[in-house]
């Protein structure tokens, strides 16, 4: 089964999903890492939570249909939940 992607032409659906996550990651990882680092004050925790955020996107398949559909809002929403969980674990 092939799906048409505006940027690439007709590509297999699995390749399209991989392409979209690659574009999402390369376009927004640096920004998300910086946002988390400012929020947490710790580079290692920020890197871990940025990684976990992208894993959640891939597992949940909540990827924006088109990459122009506010991907940072989705990443921020997921990352905020992970930050809250992180702070709760630290309090215990």
CSV table of C-alpha atoms in Angstrom, one decimal:
chain,number,residue,atom,x,y,z
A,1,UNK,CA,0.0,0.0,0.0
A,2,UNK,CA,1.3,3.4,-0.9
A,3,UNK,CA,0.4,6.8,0.5
A,4,UNK,CA,1.2,10.0,-1.2
A,5,UNK,CA,3.3,12.5,0.8
A,6,UNK,CA,3.4,16.0,-0.6
A,7,UNK,CA,7.2,16.2,-0.2
A,8,UNK,CA,8.2,12.8,-1.5
A,9,UNK,CA,5.6,11.5,-3.9
A,10,UNK,CA,4.2,8.0,-3.4
A,11,UNK,CA,5.9,6.1,-0.7
A,12,UNK,CA,5.0,3.0,1.4
A,13,UNK,CA,3.0,3.7,4.5
A,14,UNK,CA,5.7,2.5,6.8
A,15,UNK,CA,8.3,4.7,5.1
A,16,UNK,CA,5.9,7.6,5.4
A,17,UNK,CA,5.5,7.1,9.1
A,18,UNK,CA,9.3,6.8,9.5
A,19,UNK,CA,9.8,9.9,7.4
A,20,UNK,CA,7.3,11.9,9.5
A,21,UNK,CA,8.9,11.0,12.8
A,22,UNK,CA,12.3,11.8,11.4
A,23,UNK,CA,11.2,15.2,10.2
A,24,UNK,CA,9.4,15.9,13.6
A,25,UNK,CA,12.5,14.8,15.5
A,26,UNK,CA,15.0,16.8,13.4
A,27,UNK,CA,12.8,19.9,13.3
A,28,UNK,CA,11.9,20.0,17.0
A,29,UNK,CA,14.2,18.0,19.2
A,30,UNK,CA,16.6,20.8,19.8
A,31,UNK,CA,13.8,23.2,20.8
A,32,UNK,CA,12.2,20.6,23.1
A,33,UNK,CA,15.5,19.7,24.7
A,34,UNK,CA,16.1,23.4,25.4
A,35,UNK,CA,12.6,23.9,26.8
A,36,UNK,CA,13.0,20.9,29.1
A,37,UNK,CA,16.5,22.0,30.2
A,38,UNK,CA,15.2,25.4,31.2
A,39,UNK,CA,12.2,23.8,33.0
A,40,UNK,CA,14.3,21.1,34.9
A,41,UNK,CA,17.6,22.9,35.3
A,42,UNK,CA,19.4,19.6,34.4
A,43,UNK,CA,20.7,18.6,31.0
A,44,UNK,CA,20.7,14.9,31.7
A,45,UNK,CA,17.0,14.8,32.8
A,46,UNK,CA,16.1,17.1,29.9
A,47,UNK,CA,17.7,14.7,27.4
A,48,UNK,CA,15.9,11.7,29.0
A,49,UNK,CA,12.5,13.4,29.0
A,50,UNK,CA,13.0,14.7,25.4
A,51,UNK,CA,13.7,11.1,24.3
A,52,UNK,CA,10.7,9.8,26.3
A,53,UNK,CA,8.5,12.4,24.6
A,54,UNK,CA,9.4,11.3,21.1
A,55,UNK,CA,8.9,7.6,22.2
A,56,UNK,CA,5.4,8.5,23.4
A,57,UNK,CA,4.6,10.1,20.1
A,58,UNK,CA,5.8,7.1,18.2
A,59,UNK,CA,4.0,4.6,20.4
A,60,UNK,CA,0.7,6.5,20.6
A,61,UNK,CA,0.7,7.3,16.9
A,62,UNK,CA,-0.6,10.8,17.8
A,63,UNK,CA,1.5,12.3,15.2
A,64,UNK,CA,0.1,15.3,13.5
A,65,UNK,CA,-1.4,14.3,10.1
A,66,UNK,CA,0.5,17.2,8.5
A,67,UNK,CA,3.7,18.3,10.2
A,68,UNK,CA,2.4,21.9,10.0
A,69,UNK,CA,-0.4,21.1,12.5
A,70,UNK,CA,1.2,22.5,15.7
A,71,UNK,CA,3.7,19.8,16.5
A,72,UNK,CA,5.2,21.8,19.3
A,73,UNK,CA,1.9,22.0,21.0
A,74,UNK,CA,1.7,18.2,21.0
A,75,UNK,CA,5.3,17.8,22.1
A,76,UNK,CA,4.8,20.3,24.9
A,77,UNK,CA,1.6,18.6,26.1
A,78,UNK,CA,3.3,15.2,26.3
A,79,UNK,CA,6.5,16.7,27.9
A,80,UNK,CA,4.6,18.5,30.6
A,81,UNK,CA,3.0,15.3,31.7
A,82,UNK,CA,6.5,13.7,31.8
A,83,UNK,CA,7.9,16.6,33.8
A,84,UNK,CA,5.1,16.3,36.3
A,85,UNK,CA,5.7,12.5,36.7
A,86,UNK,CA,9.5,13.2,37.0
A,87,UNK,CA,8.9,15.7,39.8
A,88,UNK,CA,6.5,13.3,41.6
A,89,UNK,CA,9.1,10.6,41.5
A,90,UNK,CA,11.7,13.0,43.0
A,91,UNK,CA,9.3,13.9,45.8
A,92,UNK,CA,8.9,10.2,46.8
